[in-house]
PDB file of N, CA and C in Angstrom:
ATOM      1  N   MET A   1     -12.565 -40.174  -3.302  1.00  0.00           N
ATOM      2  CA  MET A   1     -13.520 -40.670  -2.316  1.00  0.00           C
ATOM      3  C   MET A   1     -14.649 -40.561  -3.036  1.00  0.00           C
ATOM      4  N   PHE A   2     -15.633 -41.598  -3.392  1.00  0.00           N
ATOM      5  CA  PHE A   2     -16.952 -40.991  -4.028  1.00  0.00           C
ATOM      6  C   PHE A   2     -18.279 -41.110  -3.028  1.00  0.00           C
ATOM      7  N   PRO A   3     -19.126 -40.019  -3.003  1.00  0.00           N
ATOM      8  CA  PRO A   3     -20.471 -40.093  -2.272  1.00  0.00           C
ATOM      9  C   PRO A   3     -20.956 -41.525  -2.430  1.00  0.00           C
ATOM     10  N   SER A   4     -21.651 -41.455  -1.466  1.00  0.00           N
ATOM     11  CA  SER A   4     -22.231 -43.269  -1.619  1.00  0.00           C
ATOM     12  C   SER A   4     -23.791 -43.126  -1.994  1.00  0.00           C
ATOM     13  N   ALA A   5     -24.303 -42.097  -2.239  1.00  0.00           N
ATOM     14  CA  ALA A   5     -25.641 -42.751  -2.808  1.00  0.00           C
ATOM     15  C   ALA A   5     -26.775 -41.118  -3.179  1.00  0.00           C
ATOM     16  N   MET A   6     -27.540 -41.183  -3.984  1.00  0.00           N
ATOM     17  CA  MET A   6     -28.625 -40.158  -4.094  1.00  0.00           C
ATOM     18  C   MET A   6     -29.813 -41.071  -4.305  1.00  0.00           C
ATOM     19  N   THR A   7     -31.088 -40.344  -3.752  1.00  0.00           N
ATOM     20  CA  THR A   7     -32.249 -41.087  -4.494  1.00  0.00           C
ATOM     21  C   THR A   7     -33.051 -40.309  -5.068  1.00  0.00           C
ATOM     22  N   VAL A   8     -34.122 -41.089  -5.923  1.00  0.00           N
ATOM     23  CA  VAL A   8     -35.012 -40.377  -6.531  1.00  0.00           C
ATOM     24  C   VAL A   8     -36.302 -40.688  -5.528  1.00  0.00           C
ATOM     25  N   VAL A   9     -37.498 -39.993  -5.972  1.00  0.00           N
ATOM     26  CA  VAL A   9     -38.406 -40.231  -4.992  1.00  0.00           C
ATOM     27  C   VAL A   9     -39.609 -40.695  -6.094  1.00  0.00           C
ATOM     28  N   GLY A  10     -40.481 -41.790  -6.102  1.00  0.00           N
ATOM     29  CA  GLY A  10     -41.708 -41.622  -6.770  1.00  0.00           C
ATOM     30  C   GLY A  10     -42.665 -41.624  -6.175  1.00  0.00           C
ATOM     31  N   ASP A  11     -43.837 -41.978  -6.818  1.00  0.00           N
ATOM     32  CA  ASP A  11     -45.470 -41.694  -5.585  1.00  0.00           C
ATOM     33  C   ASP A  11     -45.190 -43.624  -4.700  1.00  0.00           C
ATOM     34  N   GLY A  12     -44.858 -43.823  -3.982  1.00  0.00           N
ATOM     35  CA  GLY A  12     -44.289 -45.007  -3.341  1.00  0.00           C
ATOM     36  C   GLY A  12     -43.754 -45.769  -3.472  1.00  0.00           C
ATOM     37  N   GLU A  13     -42.344 -44.905  -4.570  1.00  0.00           N
ATOM     38  CA  GLU A  13     -41.266 -45.516  -4.419  1.00  0.00           C
ATOM     39  C   GLU A  13     -39.854 -45.264  -4.759  1.00  0.00           C
ATOM     40  N   LEU A  14     -38.991 -45.679  -4.604  1.00  0.00           N
ATOM     41  CA  LEU A  14     -37.803 -44.920  -4.929  1.00  0.00           C
ATOM     42  C   LEU A  14     -36.377 -45.986  -5.673  1.00  0.00           C
ATOM     43  N   ALA A  15     -35.265 -44.431  -6.445  1.00  0.00           N
ATOM     44  CA  ALA A  15     -34.552 -45.233  -6.829  1.00  0.00           C
ATOM     45  C   ALA A  15     -33.624 -44.507  -6.250  1.00  0.00           C
ATOM     46  N   CYS A  16     -32.347 -45.647  -5.599  1.00  0.00           N
ATOM     47  CA  CYS A  16     -31.152 -44.709  -5.513  1.00  0.00           C
ATOM     48  C   CYS A  16     -30.118 -45.283  -6.506  1.00  0.00           C
ATOM     49  N   LEU A  17     -29.312 -43.690  -7.024  1.00  0.00           N
ATOM     50  CA  LEU A  17     -28.285 -43.638  -7.593  1.00  0.00           C
ATOM     51  C   LEU A  17     -26.825 -44.142  -6.631  1.00  0.00           C
ATOM     52  N   THR A  18     -26.352 -44.914  -7.086  1.00  0.00           N
ATOM     53  CA  THR A  18     -25.256 -45.365  -6.524  1.00  0.00           C
ATOM     54  C   THR A  18     -24.014 -45.164  -7.609  1.00  0.00           C
ATOM     55  N   TRP A  19     -22.769 -45.541  -6.858  1.00  0.00           N
ATOM     56  CA  TRP A  19     -21.822 -45.674  -7.653  1.00  0.00           C
ATOM     57  C   TRP A  19     -20.329 -46.225  -6.527  1.00  0.00           C
ATOM     58  N   ARG A  20     -19.653 -47.137  -7.076  1.00  0.00           N
ATOM     59  CA  ARG A  20     -18.307 -46.927  -6.759  1.00  0.00           C
ATOM     60  C   ARG A  20     -17.289 -46.814  -7.368  1.00  0.00           C
ATOM     61  N   ALA A  21     -15.856 -46.947  -6.617  1.00  0.00           N
ATOM     62  CA  ALA A  21     -14.574 -47.040  -7.478  1.00  0.00           C
ATOM     63  C   ALA A  21     -14.787 -47.818  -8.513  1.00  0.00           C
ATOM     64  N   ALA A  22     -14.395 -47.794  -9.952  1.00  0.00           N
ATOM     65  CA  ALA A  22     -14.164 -48.660 -10.800  1.00  0.00           C
ATOM     66  C   ALA A  22     -13.024 -49.238 -11.185  1.00  0.00           C
ATOM     67  N   GLU A  23     -12.842 -50.419 -11.434  1.00  0.00           N
ATOM     68  CA  GLU A  23     -11.435 -51.029 -11.720  1.00  0.00           C
ATOM     69  C   GLU A  23     -10.252 -50.201 -12.406  1.00  0.00           C
ATOM     70  N   GLY A  24      -9.159 -49.742 -11.469  1.00  0.00           N
ATOM     71  CA  GLY A  24      -8.139 -48.742 -11.946  1.00  0.00           C
ATOM     72  C   GLY A  24      -8.253 -47.977 -11.249  1.00  0.00           C
ATOM     73  N   ALA A  25      -9.041 -47.427 -10.420  1.00  0.00           N
ATOM     74  CA  ALA A  25      -9.362 -46.227  -9.635  1.00  0.00           C
ATOM     75  C   ALA A  25      -8.400 -46.059  -8.769  1.00  0.00           C
ATOM     76  N   SER A  26      -7.885 -44.813  -8.558  1.00  0.00           N
ATOM     77  CA  SER A  26      -6.400 -44.675  -7.271  1.00  0.00           C
ATOM     78  C   SER A  26      -7.090 -42.898  -6.792  1.00  0.00           C
ATOM     79  N   VAL A  27      -6.123 -42.640  -5.729  1.00  0.00           N
ATOM     80  CA  VAL A  27      -6.372 -41.273  -5.368  1.00  0.00           C
ATOM     81  C   VAL A  27      -6.309 -40.399  -6.393  1.00  0.00           C
ATOM     82  N   ARG A  28      -5.372 -40.729  -7.563  1.00  0.00           N
ATOM     83  CA  ARG A  28      -5.022 -39.780  -8.266  1.00  0.00           C
ATOM     84  C   ARG A  28      -5.874 -39.929  -9.996  1.00  0.00           C
ATOM     85  N   ARG A  29      -6.550 -40.983  -9.787  1.00  0.00           N
ATOM     86  CA  ARG A  29      -7.482 -41.168 -11.129  1.00  0.00           C
ATOM     87  C   ARG A  29      -8.647 -41.492 -10.523  1.00  0.00           C
ATOM     88  N   GLN A  30      -9.677 -40.798 -10.280  1.00  0.00           N
ATOM     89  CA  GLN A  30     -11.050 -41.335  -9.911  1.00  0.00           C
ATOM     90  C   GLN A  30     -11.836 -41.724 -10.990  1.00  0.00           C
ATOM     91  N   CYS A  31     -11.918 -42.597 -11.045  1.00  0.00           N
ATOM     92  CA  CYS A  31     -13.203 -43.258 -12.059  1.00  0.00           C
ATOM     93  C   CYS A  31     -14.140 -44.278 -11.586  1.00  0.00           C
ATOM     94  N   ALA A  32     -15.688 -44.192 -11.439  1.00  0.00           N
ATOM     95  CA  ALA A  32     -16.470 -44.461 -11.015  1.00  0.00           C
ATOM     96  C   ALA A  32     -17.453 -45.481 -12.079  1.00  0.00           C
ATOM     97  N   GLU A  33     -18.026 -46.519 -11.090  1.00  0.00           N
ATOM     98  CA  GLU A  33     -19.371 -46.974 -11.689  1.00  0.00           C
ATOM     99  C   GLU A  33     -20.726 -46.694 -11.400  1.00  0.00           C
ATOM    100  N   VAL A  34     -21.391 -46.710 -11.865  1.00  0.00           N
ATOM    101  CA  VAL A  34     -22.553 -45.864 -11.674  1.00  0.00           C
ATOM    102  C   VAL A  34     -23.645 -46.946 -11.491  1.00  0.00           C
ATOM    103  N   GLY A  35     -24.786 -47.236 -10.729  1.00  0.00           N
ATOM    104  CA  GLY A  35     -25.830 -47.821 -10.859  1.00  0.00           C
ATOM    105  C   GLY A  35     -27.045 -47.279 -10.167  1.00  0.00           C
ATOM    106  N   VAL A  36     -28.145 -48.134 -10.161  1.00  0.00           N
ATOM    107  CA  VAL A  36     -29.031 -47.970 -10.053  1.00  0.00           C
ATOM    108  C   VAL A  36     -29.866 -48.918  -9.214  1.00  0.00           C
ATOM    109  N   ILE A  37     -30.378 -48.811  -7.755  1.00  0.00           N
ATOM    110  CA  ILE A  37     -31.637 -50.027  -7.137  1.00  0.00           C
ATOM    111  C   ILE A  37     -32.601 -49.399  -6.790  1.00  0.00           C
ATOM    112  N   GLY A  38     -34.062 -49.971  -6.864  1.00  0.00           N
ATOM    113  CA  GLY A  38     -35.150 -49.802  -7.554  1.00  0.00           C
ATOM    114  C   GLY A  38     -35.734 -50.157  -6.016  1.00  0.00           C
ATOM    115  N   HIS A  39     -37.209 -49.265  -5.228  1.00  0.00           N
ATOM    116  CA  HIS A  39     -37.235 -50.212  -4.174  1.00  0.00           C
ATOM    117  C   HIS A  39     -39.093 -49.513  -4.318  1.00  0.00           C
ATOM    118  N   GLY A  40     -39.505 -50.136  -4.005  1.00  0.00           N
ATOM    119  CA  GLY A  40     -41.396 -50.342  -3.934  1.00  0.00           C
ATOM    120  C   GLY A  40     -41.873 -50.704  -4.739  1.00  0.00           C
ATOM    121  N   ARG A  41     -43.845 -50.587  -5.083  1.00  0.00           N
ATOM    122  CA  ARG A  41     -44.597 -51.005  -6.085  1.00  0.00           C
ATOM    123  C   ARG A  41     -44.068 -51.097  -7.461  1.00  0.00           C
ATOM    124  N   ALA A  42     -43.424 -49.731  -7.391  1.00  0.00           N
ATOM    125  CA  ALA A  42     -43.218 -49.295  -9.123  1.00  0.00           C
ATOM    126  C   ALA A  42     -41.770 -49.151  -9.016  1.00  0.00           C
ATOM    127  N   GLY A  43     -40.920 -49.356  -8.268  1.00  0.00           N
ATOM    128  CA  GLY A  43     -39.582 -49.218  -8.369  1.00  0.00           C
ATOM    129  C   GLY A  43     -38.759 -49.813 -10.087  1.00  0.00           C
ATOM    130  N   THR A  44     -39.158 -50.629  -9.979  1.00  0.00           N
ATOM    131  CA  THR A  44     -38.310 -51.091 -11.405  1.00  0.00           C
ATOM    132  C   THR A  44     -38.690 -50.006 -12.733  1.00  0.00           C
ATOM    133  N   ALA A  45     -39.985 -49.497 -12.494  1.00  0.00           N
ATOM    134  CA  ALA A  45     -40.128 -48.722 -13.508  1.00  0.00           C
ATOM    135  C   ALA A  45     -39.637 -46.952 -13.350  1.00  0.00           C
ATOM    136  N   LEU A  46     -39.047 -47.043 -11.888  1.00  0.00           N
ATOM    137  CA  LEU A  46     -38.556 -45.775 -11.797  1.00  0.00           C
ATOM    138  C   LEU A  46     -36.965 -45.961 -11.971  1.00  0.00           C
ATOM    139  N   THR A  47     -36.621 -46.903 -11.701  1.00  0.00           N
ATOM    140  CA  THR A  47     -35.115 -46.990 -11.685  1.00  0.00           C
ATOM    141  C   THR A  47     -34.787 -47.547 -13.523  1.00  0.00           C
ATOM    142  N   GLU A  48     -35.673 -47.727 -14.405  1.00  0.00           N
ATOM    143  CA  GLU A  48     -35.232 -47.699 -15.576  1.00  0.00           C
ATOM    144  C   GLU A  48     -35.245 -46.154 -15.992  1.00  0.00           C
ATOM    145  N   HIS A  49     -36.475 -45.632 -15.647  1.00  0.00           N
ATOM    146  CA  HIS A  49     -36.505 -44.413 -16.417  1.00  0.00           C
ATOM    147  C   HIS A  49     -35.625 -43.498 -15.810  1.00  0.00           C
ATOM    148  N   LEU A  50     -34.928 -43.624 -14.676  1.00  0.00           N
ATOM    149  CA  LEU A  50     -33.076 -43.040 -13.904  1.00  0.00           C
ATOM    150  C   LEU A  50     -32.239 -43.465 -14.814  1.00  0.00           C
ATOM    151  N   THR A  51     -32.116 -45.232 -15.713  1.00  0.00           N
ATOM    152  CA  THR A  51     -30.902 -45.485 -15.772  1.00  0.00           C
ATOM    153  C   THR A  51     -31.013 -44.982 -17.143  1.00  0.00           C
ATOM    154  N   GLU A  52     -32.235 -44.770 -18.044  1.00  0.00           N
ATOM    155  CA  GLU A  52     -32.511 -43.966 -18.915  1.00  0.00           C
ATOM    156  C   GLU A  52     -31.649 -43.045 -19.573  1.00  0.00           C
ATOM    157  N   ALA A  53     -31.812 -42.032 -18.218  1.00  0.00           N
ATOM    158  CA  ALA A  53     -31.504 -40.295 -18.263  1.00  0.00           C
ATOM    159  C   ALA A  53     -29.958 -40.487 -18.030  1.00  0.00           C
ATOM    160  N   ILE A  54     -29.521 -41.598 -17.050  1.00  0.00           N
ATOM    161  CA  ILE A  54     -27.981 -41.455 -16.916  1.00  0.00           C
ATOM    162  C   ILE A  54     -27.883 -42.246 -18.174  1.00  0.00           C
ATOM    163  N   HIS A  55     -28.146 -42.987 -19.495  1.00  0.00           N
ATOM    164  CA  HIS A  55     -27.367 -42.933 -20.433  1.00  0.00           C
ATOM    165  C   HIS A  55     -27.662 -41.903 -21.345  1.00  0.00           C
ATOM    166  N   THR A  56     -28.723 -41.498 -21.617  1.00  0.00           N
ATOM    167  CA  THR A  56     -28.556 -40.238 -22.023  1.00  0.00           C
ATOM    168  C   THR A  56     -27.489 -38.768 -21.988  1.00  0.00           C
ATOM    169  N   TRP A  57     -27.627 -39.031 -20.595  1.00  0.00           N
ATOM    170  CA  TRP A  57     -26.216 -37.630 -20.748  1.00  0.00           C
ATOM    171  C   TRP A  57     -25.066 -38.773 -20.541  1.00  0.00           C
ATOM    172  N   ASN A  58     -24.662 -40.016 -20.570  1.00  0.00           N
ATOM    173  CA  ASN A  58     -23.400 -40.026 -20.953  1.00  0.00           C
ATOM    174  C   ASN A  58     -23.016 -40.210 -22.373  1.00  0.00           C
ATOM    175  N   ASP A  59     -24.534 -40.358 -22.826  1.00  0.00           N
ATOM    176  CA  ASP A  59     -23.926 -40.636 -24.665  1.00  0.00           C
ATOM    177  C   ASP A  59     -24.000 -39.123 -24.975  1.00  0.00           C
ATOM    178  N   GLU A  60     -24.708 -38.440 -24.643  1.00  0.00           N
ATOM    179  CA  GLU A  60     -24.798 -37.069 -25.009  1.00  0.00           C
ATOM    180  C   GLU A  60     -24.360 -35.840 -24.154  1.00  0.00           C
ATOM    181  N   HIS A  61     -24.355 -35.596 -23.151  1.00  0.00           N
ATOM    182  CA  HIS A  61     -24.076 -34.339 -22.460  1.00  0.00           C
ATOM    183  C   HIS A  61     -22.793 -34.227 -21.503  1.00  0.00           C
ATOM    184  N   ARG A  62     -22.084 -35.298 -21.578  1.00  0.00           N
ATOM    185  CA  ARG A  62     -21.149 -35.338 -20.442  1.00  0.00           C
ATOM    186  C   ARG A  62     -20.426 -34.404 -20.351  1.00  0.00           C
ATOM    187  N   GLN A  63     -19.411 -34.358 -21.888  1.00  0.00           N
ATOM    188  CA  GLN A  63     -18.722 -33.141 -21.925  1.00  0.00           C
ATOM    189  C   GLN A  63     -19.279 -31.519 -21.635  1.00  0.00           C
ATOM    190  N   GLN A  64     -20.526 -31.452 -21.637  1.00  0.00           N
ATOM    191  CA  GLN A  64     -21.210 -30.422 -21.661  1.00  0.00           C
ATOM    192  C   GLN A  64     -21.143 -29.966 -20.449  1.00  0.00           C
ATOM    193  N   ALA A  65     -21.685 -28.508 -20.254  1.00  0.00           N
ATOM    194  CA  ALA A  65     -22.187 -27.257 -19.017  1.00  0.00           C
ATOM    195  C   ALA A  65     -23.341 -27.446 -18.103  1.00  0.00           C
ATOM    196  N   VAL A  66     -23.522 -27.538 -16.912  1.00  0.00           N
ATOM    197  CA  VAL A  66     -24.697 -27.985 -16.518  1.00  0.00           C
ATOM    198  C   VAL A  66     -25.096 -26.310 -15.921  1.00  0.00           C
ATOM    199  N   CYS A  67     -26.487 -26.657 -16.224  1.00  0.00           N
ATOM    200  CA  CYS A  67     -27.377 -24.875 -15.482  1.00  0.00           C
ATOM    201  C   CYS A  67     -28.351 -25.293 -14.661  1.00  0.00           C
ATOM    202  N   PHE A  68     -28.522 -24.784 -13.286  1.00  0.00           N
ATOM    203  CA  PHE A  68     -30.352 -25.359 -13.218  1.00  0.00           C
ATOM    204  C   PHE A  68     -30.766 -23.932 -12.843  1.00  0.00           C
ATOM    205  N   GLU A  69     -32.361 -24.439 -12.800  1.00  0.00           N
ATOM    206  CA  GLU A  69     -33.368 -23.271 -13.088  1.00  0.00           C
ATOM    207  C   GLU A  69     -34.106 -23.625 -12.392  1.00  0.00           C
ATOM    208  N   ILE A  70     -34.966 -22.643 -11.590  1.00  0.00           N
ATOM    209  CA  ILE A  70     -36.333 -22.790 -11.088  1.00  0.00           C
ATOM    210  C   ILE A  70     -37.200 -22.102 -11.832  1.00  0.00           C
ATOM    211  N   PRO A  71     -38.086 -23.183 -12.499  1.00  0.00           N
ATOM    212  CA  PRO A  71     -38.979 -22.806 -13.667  1.00  0.00           C
ATOM    213  C   PRO A  71     -40.290 -21.936 -12.774  1.00  0.00           C
ATOM    214  N   ALA A  72     -40.681 -20.885 -13.477  1.00  0.00           N
ATOM    215  CA  ALA A  72     -41.806 -20.362 -13.318  1.00  0.00           C
ATOM    216  C   ALA A  72     -43.299 -20.924 -12.592  1.00  0.00           C
ATOM    217  N   ASN A  73     -43.256 -21.987 -13.280  1.00  0.00           N
ATOM    218  CA  ASN A  73     -44.666 -22.842 -13.129  1.00  0.00           C
ATOM    219  C   ASN A  73     -43.896 -24.545 -12.744  1.00  0.00           C
ATOM    220  N   ARG A  74     -45.240 -24.783 -12.554  1.00  0.00           N
ATOM    221  CA  ARG A  74     -45.064 -26.441 -12.611  1.00  0.00           C
ATOM    222  C   ARG A  74     -44.507 -27.499 -13.376  1.00  0.00           C
ATOM    223  N   SER A  75     -44.530 -27.200 -14.671  1.00  0.00           N
ATOM    224  CA  SER A  75     -45.073 -27.885 -15.784  1.00  0.00           C
ATOM    225  C   SER A  75     -43.673 -28.472 -16.323  1.00  0.00           C
ATOM    226  N   ASP A  76     -43.624 -29.736 -16.656  1.00  0.00           N
ATOM    227  CA  ASP A  76     -42.578 -30.891 -17.150  1.00  0.00           C
ATOM    228  C   ASP A  76     -42.079 -30.149 -18.260  1.00  0.00           C
ATOM    229  N   VAL A  77     -40.819 -29.730 -18.784  1.00  0.00           N
ATOM    230  CA  VAL A  77     -40.406 -29.061 -20.141  1.00  0.00           C
ATOM    231  C   VAL A  77     -39.346 -30.080 -20.014  1.00  0.00           C
ATOM    232  N   SER A  78     -39.328 -31.356 -19.417  1.00  0.00           N
ATOM    233  CA  SER A  78     -37.978 -32.333 -20.076  1.00  0.00           C
ATOM    234  C   SER A  78     -37.645 -32.417 -21.360  1.00  0.00           C
ATOM    235  N   ASP A  79     -36.541 -32.699 -22.121  1.00  0.00           N
ATOM    236  CA  ASP A  79     -36.327 -32.942 -23.335  1.00  0.00           C
ATOM    237  C   ASP A  79     -35.228 -33.446 -23.066  1.00  0.00           C
ATOM    238  N   PRO A  80     -35.138 -34.764 -23.111  1.00  0.00           N
ATOM    239  CA  PRO A  80     -33.414 -35.384 -22.788  1.00  0.00           C
ATOM    240  C   PRO A  80     -32.745 -35.269 -24.139  1.00  0.00           C
ATOM    241  N   GLY A  81     -33.403 -35.234 -24.947  1.00  0.00           N
ATOM    242  CA  GLY A  81     -33.009 -35.094 -26.270  1.00  0.00           C
ATOM    243  C   GLY A  81     -31.473 -33.991 -26.606  1.00  0.00           C
ATOM    244  N   ARG A  82     -32.314 -32.520 -25.998  1.00  0.00           N
ATOM    245  CA  ARG A  82     -31.693 -31.750 -25.765  1.00  0.00           C
ATOM    246  C   ARG A  82     -31.072 -31.300 -24.582  1.00  0.00           C
ATOM    247  N   GLY A  83     -31.083 -32.263 -23.318  1.00  0.00           N
ATOM    248  CA  GLY A  83     -30.322 -32.194 -22.326  1.00  0.00           C
ATOM    249  C   GLY A  83     -30.949 -31.319 -21.575  1.00  0.00           C
ATOM    250  N   GLN A  84     -31.993 -31.376 -21.407  1.00  0.00           N
ATOM    251  CA  GLN A  84     -33.229 -30.956 -20.438  1.00  0.00           C
ATOM    252  C   GLN A  84     -33.906 -31.369 -19.769  1.00  0.00           C
ATOM    253  N   PHE A  85     -33.781 -31.465 -17.915  1.00  0.00           N
ATOM    254  CA  PHE A  85     -34.240 -32.643 -17.452  1.00  0.00           C
ATOM    255  C   PHE A  85     -35.452 -31.862 -16.419  1.00  0.00           C
ATOM    256  N   PHE A  86     -36.430 -32.729 -16.235  1.00  0.00           N
ATOM    257  CA  PHE A  86     -37.511 -31.688 -14.951  1.00  0.00           C
ATOM    258  C   PHE A  86     -37.490 -32.481 -14.145  1.00  0.00           C
ATOM    259  N   LEU A  87     -37.154 -31.703 -12.837  1.00  0.00           N
ATOM    260  CA  LEU A  87     -36.885 -32.571 -11.510  1.00  0.00           C
ATOM    261  C   LEU A  87     -37.959 -31.949 -10.671  1.00  0.00           C
ATOM    262  N   ASP A  88     -39.739 -32.171 -10.100  1.00  0.00           N
ATOM    263  CA  ASP A  88     -40.562 -32.166  -9.805  1.00  0.00           C
ATOM    264  C   ASP A  88     -40.329 -32.219  -7.875  1.00  0.00           C
ATOM    265  N   ARG A  89     -40.249 -30.724  -7.465  1.00  0.00           N
ATOM    266  CA  ARG A  89     -39.926 -31.308  -6.111  1.00  0.00           C
ATOM    267  C   ARG A  89     -40.987 -30.670  -5.163  1.00  0.00           C
ATOM    268  N   PRO A  90     -41.157 -30.679  -4.274  1.00  0.00           N
ATOM    269  CA  PRO A  90     -42.542 -30.075  -3.166  1.00  0.00           C
ATOM    270  C   PRO A  90     -42.510 -28.958  -3.443  1.00  0.00           C
ATOM    271  N   HIS A  91     -41.509 -27.900  -3.065  1.00  0.00           N
ATOM    272  CA  HIS A  91     -41.537 -26.878  -3.063  1.00  0.00           C
ATOM    273  C   HIS A  91     -40.966 -25.917  -4.310  1.00  0.00           C
ATOM    274  N   ASN A  92     -39.909 -26.373  -4.741  1.00  0.00           N
ATOM    275  CA  ASN A  92     -39.370 -25.918  -5.923  1.00  0.00           C
ATOM    276  C   ASN A  92     -39.055 -26.905  -6.871  1.00  0.00           C
ATOM    277  N   PRO A  93     -39.412 -26.874  -7.641  1.00  0.00           N
ATOM    278  CA  PRO A  93     -38.805 -27.785  -9.188  1.00  0.00           C
ATOM    279  C   PRO A  93     -37.645 -26.964  -9.287  1.00  0.00           C
ATOM    280  N   ILE A  94     -37.003 -28.117 -10.282  1.00  0.00           N
ATOM    281  CA  ILE A  94     -35.955 -27.597 -10.579  1.00  0.00           C
ATOM    282  C   ILE A  94     -35.628 -28.151 -12.050  1.00  0.00           C
ATOM    283  N   THR A  95     -35.700 -27.366 -12.886  1.00  0.00           N
ATOM    284  CA  THR A  95     -35.012 -27.405 -14.294  1.00  0.00           C
ATOM    285  C   THR A  95     -33.167 -28.111 -14.229  1.00  0.00           C
ATOM    286  N   VAL A  96     -32.682 -29.108 -15.119  1.00  0.00           N
ATOM    287  CA  VAL A  96     -31.473 -28.934 -14.854  1.00  0.00           C
ATOM    288  C   VAL A  96     -31.455 -29.473 -16.701  1.00  0.00           C
ATOM    289  N   ILE A  97     -30.218 -28.347 -17.334  1.00  0.00           N
ATOM    290  CA  ILE A  97     -29.993 -28.003 -18.434  1.00  0.00           C
ATOM    291  C   ILE A  97     -28.510 -28.214 -18.991  1.00  0.00           C
ATOM    292  N   TRP A  98     -28.135 -29.276 -19.636  1.00  0.00           N
ATOM    293  CA  TRP A  98     -27.053 -29.152 -19.890  1.00  0.00           C
ATOM    294  C   TRP A  98     -26.592 -28.606 -21.689  1.00  0.00           C
ATOM    295  N   HIS A  99     -25.532 -28.012 -21.259  1.00  0.00           N
ATOM    296  CA  HIS A  99     -25.446 -26.459 -22.765  1.00  0.00           C
ATOM    297  C   HIS A  99     -23.936 -27.203 -23.335  1.00  0.00           C
TER     298      HIS A  99
END
């Protein structure tokens, strides 16, 4: 069973990360197709940004382990080429690093 969706919120827009069982998937072999759906005035731009991050992860970091950190300050230290993504959240931003 696959979760139904996760959402990334922007400034008046959001993008939903969705997936569904891929062709050939079964209870014993779970495979998924990932999609992104954008809403709001800049939903397309947010969707493109999220899609780019998905492709970077798939092409360069899929086989690596992940680490989550709460940075000491709110500065964006994203570096997708090195597998580092900054998620700005209202209370505690999170940095996701693929090793």
